[in-house]
Amino acid sequence: QVQLQESGPGLVKPSETLSLTCTVSGGSISNYYWSWIRQPPGKALEWIGYIYYSGTTKYNPSLKSRVTITVDTSKNQFTLNLRSVTAADTAVYYCAKGSYTEDYWGQGTLATVSS
Amino acid sequence: QSVLTQPPSVSAAPGQKVSISCSGSSSNIGNNYVSWYQQLPGTAPKLLIYDDNKRPSGIPDRFSGSKSGTSATLGITGLQTGDEADYYCGTWDSSLSALLFGGGTKLTVL
């Protein structure tokens, strides 16, 4: 059974970079797509982007200028970097397995943007 | 405002059946597979339906998915209090080149 766990700072200052890592256990990161999805408090899910284990990425056009997703197959991890954050980026961030269908999800981590 | 439109809320009594709709367009639902997710309070979403009407292992057959044209529907029969959750549809949009989610529907089992 694949398990995913998000990690990273819970508090980020405005204009700085939000960095989160997702560690995959119970299976290899190879041969699959991996996604980041976020959910502002009380709001709907929003797709951020995905990465293939080989490094190919696709991002939400609305966030593309600020997002980078990378993968480290040796550590079975993938990472989200979101630059120039504002209060509007405050959300629970989920990592998940899949590209257009996410079949396994992490528990989520709340990232708050505040000075 | 989401590109995929879901009713904000639905309700039904225990044991009854409920349907949750998800309306889109030809660039998303009309030409791509739809998935459905259940999000219990305070937890991560869980995949219920994929490829319009397929259930992952472990999902009971009380949950079903269907699609017609540019709309998709999630059906839940034999409602239980444990089904109270937010439900989201999701699909790829070929024009936006992005994965979309509906605005979510809150199910209340009265």
PDB file of N, CA and C in Angstrom, chain B residues 15-64:
ATOM      1  N   GLY B  15     -30.557   5.305   4.234  1.00  0.00           N
ATOM      2  CA  GLY B  15     -31.167   4.256   3.440  1.00  0.00           C
ATOM      3  C   GLY B  15     -31.636   4.691   2.076  1.00  0.00           C
ATOM      4  N   GLN B  16     -31.753   5.997   1.871  1.00  0.00           N
ATOM      5  CA  GLN B  16     -32.218   6.521   0.590  1.00  0.00           C
ATOM      6  C   GLN B  16     -31.071   6.639  -0.413  1.00  0.00           C
ATOM      7  N   LYS B  17     -31.425   7.130  -1.606  1.00  0.00           N
ATOM      8  CA  LYS B  17     -30.450   7.308  -2.673  1.00  0.00           C
ATOM      9  C   LYS B  17     -30.299   8.791  -2.975  1.00  0.00           C
ATOM     10  N   VAL B  18     -29.083   9.197  -3.374  1.00  0.00           N
ATOM     11  CA  VAL B  18     -28.846  10.584  -3.743  1.00  0.00           C
ATOM     12  C   VAL B  18     -27.969  10.627  -4.999  1.00  0.00           C
ATOM     13  N   SER B  19     -28.162  11.665  -5.793  1.00  0.00           N
ATOM     14  CA  SER B  19     -27.319  11.878  -6.977  1.00  0.00           C
ATOM     15  C   SER B  19     -26.669  13.259  -6.882  1.00  0.00           C
ATOM     16  N   ILE B  20     -25.408  13.317  -7.247  1.00  0.00           N
ATOM     17  CA  ILE B  20     -24.669  14.582  -7.256  1.00  0.00           C
ATOM     18  C   ILE B  20     -24.182  14.836  -8.678  1.00  0.00           C
ATOM     19  N   SER B  21     -24.543  15.979  -9.218  1.00  0.00           N
ATOM     20  CA  SER B  21     -24.199  16.280 -10.605  1.00  0.00           C
ATOM     21  C   SER B  21     -22.931  17.120 -10.713  1.00  0.00           C
ATOM     22  N   CYS B  22     -22.318  17.041 -11.882  1.00  0.00           N
ATOM     23  CA  CYS B  22     -21.108  17.808 -12.192  1.00  0.00           C
ATOM     24  C   CYS B  22     -21.226  18.213 -13.661  1.00  0.00           C
ATOM     25  N   SER B  23     -21.385  19.498 -13.894  1.00  0.00           N
ATOM     26  CA  SER B  23     -21.616  19.985 -15.253  1.00  0.00           C
ATOM     27  C   SER B  23     -20.391  20.715 -15.792  1.00  0.00           C
ATOM     28  N   GLY B  24     -20.043  20.407 -17.012  1.00  0.00           N
ATOM     29  CA  GLY B  24     -18.865  21.035 -17.619  1.00  0.00           C
ATOM     30  C   GLY B  24     -19.095  21.393 -19.066  1.00  0.00           C
ATOM     31  N   SER B  25     -18.088  21.115 -19.892  1.00  0.00           N
ATOM     32  CA  SER B  25     -18.171  21.455 -21.310  1.00  0.00           C
ATOM     33  C   SER B  25     -17.438  20.409 -22.149  1.00  0.00           C
ATOM     34  N   SER B  26     -17.424  20.643 -23.454  1.00  0.00           N
ATOM     35  CA  SER B  26     -16.787  19.690 -24.352  1.00  0.00           C
ATOM     36  C   SER B  26     -15.273  19.624 -24.159  1.00  0.00           C
ATOM     37  N   SER B  27     -14.685  20.660 -23.613  1.00  0.00           N
ATOM     38  CA  SER B  27     -13.228  20.661 -23.431  1.00  0.00           C
ATOM     39  C   SER B  27     -12.808  19.893 -22.177  1.00  0.00           C
ATOM     40  N   ASN B  28     -13.758  19.583 -21.327  1.00  0.00           N
ATOM     41  CA  ASN B  28     -13.402  18.832 -20.121  1.00  0.00           C
ATOM     42  C   ASN B  28     -14.216  17.537 -20.028  1.00  0.00           C
ATOM     43  N   ILE B  29     -15.377  17.573 -19.396  1.00  0.00           N
ATOM     44  CA  ILE B  29     -16.169  16.349 -19.207  1.00  0.00           C
ATOM     45  C   ILE B  29     -16.515  15.692 -20.530  1.00  0.00           C
ATOM     46  N   GLY B  30     -16.819  16.498 -21.521  1.00  0.00           N
ATOM     47  CA  GLY B  30     -17.271  15.944 -22.797  1.00  0.00           C
ATOM     48  C   GLY B  30     -16.245  15.083 -23.503  1.00  0.00           C
ATOM     49  N   ASN B  31     -14.962  15.260 -23.201  1.00  0.00           N
ATOM     50  CA  ASN B  31     -13.941  14.510 -23.920  1.00  0.00           C
ATOM     51  C   ASN B  31     -12.829  13.931 -23.041  1.00  0.00           C
ATOM     52  N   ASN B  32     -13.066  13.926 -21.756  1.00  0.00           N
ATOM     53  CA  ASN B  32     -12.078  13.356 -20.836  1.00  0.00           C
ATOM     54  C   ASN B  32     -12.769  12.588 -19.721  1.00  0.00           C
ATOM     55  N   TYR B  33     -12.046  11.663 -19.111  1.00  0.00           N
ATOM     56  CA  TYR B  33     -12.607  10.865 -18.023  1.00  0.00           C
ATOM     57  C   TYR B  33     -12.849  11.718 -16.779  1.00  0.00           C
ATOM     58  N   VAL B  34     -13.871  11.328 -16.023  1.00  0.00           N
ATOM     59  CA  VAL B  34     -14.229  12.010 -14.782  1.00  0.00           C
ATOM     60  C   VAL B  34     -13.905  11.116 -13.589  1.00  0.00           C
ATOM     61  N   SER B  35     -13.394  11.746 -12.537  1.00  0.00           N
ATOM     62  CA  SER B  35     -13.166  11.066 -11.263  1.00  0.00           C
ATOM     63  C   SER B  35     -14.024  11.722 -10.198  1.00  0.00           C
ATOM     64  N   TRP B  36     -14.314  10.967  -9.150  1.00  0.00           N
ATOM     65  CA  TRP B  36     -15.061  11.494  -7.999  1.00  0.00           C
ATOM     66  C   TRP B  36     -14.297  11.185  -6.722  1.00  0.00           C
ATOM     67  N   TYR B  37     -14.296  12.165  -5.809  1.00  0.00           N
ATOM     68  CA  TYR B  37     -13.580  12.038  -4.547  1.00  0.00           C
ATOM     69  C   TYR B  37     -14.518  12.330  -3.385  1.00  0.00           C
ATOM     70  N   GLN B  38     -14.298  11.605  -2.284  1.00  0.00           N
ATOM     71  CA  GLN B  38     -15.023  11.834  -1.034  1.00  0.00           C
ATOM     72  C   GLN B  38     -14.053  12.427  -0.021  1.00  0.00           C
ATOM     73  N   GLN B  39     -14.438  13.539   0.608  1.00  0.00           N
ATOM     74  CA  GLN B  39     -13.599  14.145   1.633  1.00  0.00           C
ATOM     75  C   GLN B  39     -14.392  14.225   2.937  1.00  0.00           C
ATOM     76  N   LEU B  40     -14.097  13.291   3.834  1.00  0.00           N
ATOM     77  CA  LEU B  40     -14.713  13.318   5.151  1.00  0.00           C
ATOM     78  C   LEU B  40     -14.146  14.495   5.938  1.00  0.00           C
ATOM     79  N   PRO B  41     -14.899  15.016   6.908  1.00  0.00           N
ATOM     80  CA  PRO B  41     -14.440  16.206   7.649  1.00  0.00           C
ATOM     81  C   PRO B  41     -13.040  16.032   8.219  1.00  0.00           C
ATOM     82  N   GLY B  42     -12.165  16.996   7.915  1.00  0.00           N
ATOM     83  CA  GLY B  42     -10.826  17.011   8.475  1.00  0.00           C
ATOM     84  C   GLY B  42      -9.860  16.001   7.901  1.00  0.00           C
ATOM     85  N   THR B  43     -10.233  15.366   6.783  1.00  0.00           N
ATOM     86  CA  THR B  43      -9.356  14.350   6.196  1.00  0.00           C
ATOM     87  C   THR B  43      -9.035  14.674   4.743  1.00  0.00           C
ATOM     88  N   ALA B  44      -8.100  13.911   4.179  1.00  0.00           N
ATOM     89  CA  ALA B  44      -7.734  14.081   2.778  1.00  0.00           C
ATOM     90  C   ALA B  44      -8.801  13.466   1.866  1.00  0.00           C
ATOM     91  N   PRO B  45      -8.917  13.960   0.650  1.00  0.00           N
ATOM     92  CA  PRO B  45      -9.841  13.338  -0.300  1.00  0.00           C
ATOM     93  C   PRO B  45      -9.470  11.883  -0.554  1.00  0.00           C
ATOM     94  N   LYS B  46     -10.506  11.109  -0.918  1.00  0.00           N
ATOM     95  CA  LYS B  46     -10.335   9.685  -1.203  1.00  0.00           C
ATOM     96  C   LYS B  46     -10.998   9.396  -2.538  1.00  0.00           C
ATOM     97  N   LEU B  47     -10.318   8.656  -3.410  1.00  0.00           N
ATOM     98  CA  LEU B  47     -10.855   8.343  -4.723  1.00  0.00           C
ATOM     99  C   LEU B  47     -12.012   7.357  -4.610  1.00  0.00           C
ATOM    100  N   LEU B  48     -13.162   7.739  -5.180  1.00  0.00           N
ATOM    101  CA  LEU B  48     -14.357   6.880  -5.175  1.00  0.00           C
ATOM    102  C   LEU B  48     -14.611   6.256  -6.546  1.00  0.00           C
ATOM    103  N   ILE B  49     -14.470   7.075  -7.588  1.00  0.00           N
ATOM    104  CA  ILE B  49     -14.781   6.660  -8.951  1.00  0.00           C
ATOM    105  C   ILE B  49     -13.697   7.218  -9.874  1.00  0.00           C
ATOM    106  N   TYR B  50     -13.250   6.422 -10.842  1.00  0.00           N
ATOM    107  CA  TYR B  50     -12.328   6.906 -11.860  1.00  0.00           C
ATOM    108  C   TYR B  50     -12.788   6.437 -13.233  1.00  0.00           C
ATOM    109  N   ASP B  51     -12.264   7.063 -14.266  1.00  0.00           N
ATOM    110  CA  ASP B  51     -12.645   6.732 -15.643  1.00  0.00           C
ATOM    111  C   ASP B  51     -14.163   6.689 -15.801  1.00  0.00           C
ATOM    112  N   ASP B  52     -14.835   7.686 -15.281  1.00  0.00           N
ATOM    113  CA  ASP B  52     -16.293   7.893 -15.359  1.00  0.00           C
ATOM    114  C   ASP B  52     -17.104   6.983 -14.453  1.00  0.00           C
ATOM    115  N   ASN B  53     -16.775   5.671 -14.425  1.00  0.00           N
ATOM    116  CA  ASN B  53     -17.680   4.739 -13.752  1.00  0.00           C
ATOM    117  C   ASN B  53     -16.986   3.540 -13.105  1.00  0.00           C
ATOM    118  N   LYS B  54     -15.685   3.584 -12.939  1.00  0.00           N
ATOM    119  CA  LYS B  54     -14.955   2.469 -12.332  1.00  0.00           C
ATOM    120  C   LYS B  54     -14.693   2.731 -10.853  1.00  0.00           C
ATOM    121  N   ARG B  55     -14.818   1.687 -10.044  1.00  0.00           N
ATOM    122  CA  ARG B  55     -14.566   1.813  -8.612  1.00  0.00           C
ATOM    123  C   ARG B  55     -13.222   1.170  -8.249  1.00  0.00           C
ATOM    124  N   PRO B  56     -12.383   1.913  -7.492  1.00  0.00           N
ATOM    125  CA  PRO B  56     -11.140   1.297  -7.004  1.00  0.00           C
ATOM    126  C   PRO B  56     -11.479   0.147  -6.065  1.00  0.00           C
ATOM    127  N   SER B  57     -10.506  -0.731  -5.875  1.00  0.00           N
ATOM    128  CA  SER B  57     -10.680  -1.830  -4.947  1.00  0.00           C
ATOM    129  C   SER B  57     -11.037  -1.292  -3.560  1.00  0.00           C
ATOM    130  N   GLY B  58     -12.036  -1.901  -2.943  1.00  0.00           N
ATOM    131  CA  GLY B  58     -12.416  -1.506  -1.602  1.00  0.00           C
ATOM    132  C   GLY B  58     -13.553  -0.502  -1.522  1.00  0.00           C
ATOM    133  N   ILE B  59     -13.937   0.080  -2.651  1.00  0.00           N
ATOM    134  CA  ILE B  59     -15.067   1.010  -2.667  1.00  0.00           C
ATOM    135  C   ILE B  59     -16.352   0.216  -2.897  1.00  0.00           C
ATOM    136  N   PRO B  60     -17.311   0.317  -1.984  1.00  0.00           N
ATOM    137  CA  PRO B  60     -18.533  -0.486  -2.122  1.00  0.00           C
ATOM    138  C   PRO B  60     -19.357  -0.097  -3.347  1.00  0.00           C
ATOM    139  N   ASP B  61     -20.137  -1.066  -3.831  1.00  0.00           N
ATOM    140  CA  ASP B  61     -20.931  -0.812  -5.038  1.00  0.00           C
ATOM    141  C   ASP B  61     -22.134   0.088  -4.768  1.00  0.00           C
ATOM    142  N   ARG B  62     -22.257   0.609  -3.553  1.00  0.00           N
ATOM    143  CA  ARG B  62     -23.271   1.649  -3.288  1.00  0.00           C
ATOM    144  C   ARG B  62     -22.934   2.947  -4.022  1.00  0.00           C
ATOM    145  N   PHE B  63     -21.664   3.074  -4.386  1.00  0.00           N
ATOM    146  CA  PHE B  63     -21.196   4.258  -5.101  1.00  0.00           C
ATOM    147  C   PHE B  63     -21.086   3.934  -6.593  1.00  0.00           C
ATOM    148  N   SER B  64     -21.635   4.802  -7.429  1.00  0.00           N
ATOM    149  CA  SER B  64     -21.580   4.575  -8.870  1.00  0.00           C
ATOM    150  C   SER B  64     -21.379   5.891  -9.601  1.00  0.00           C
TER     151      SER B  64
END
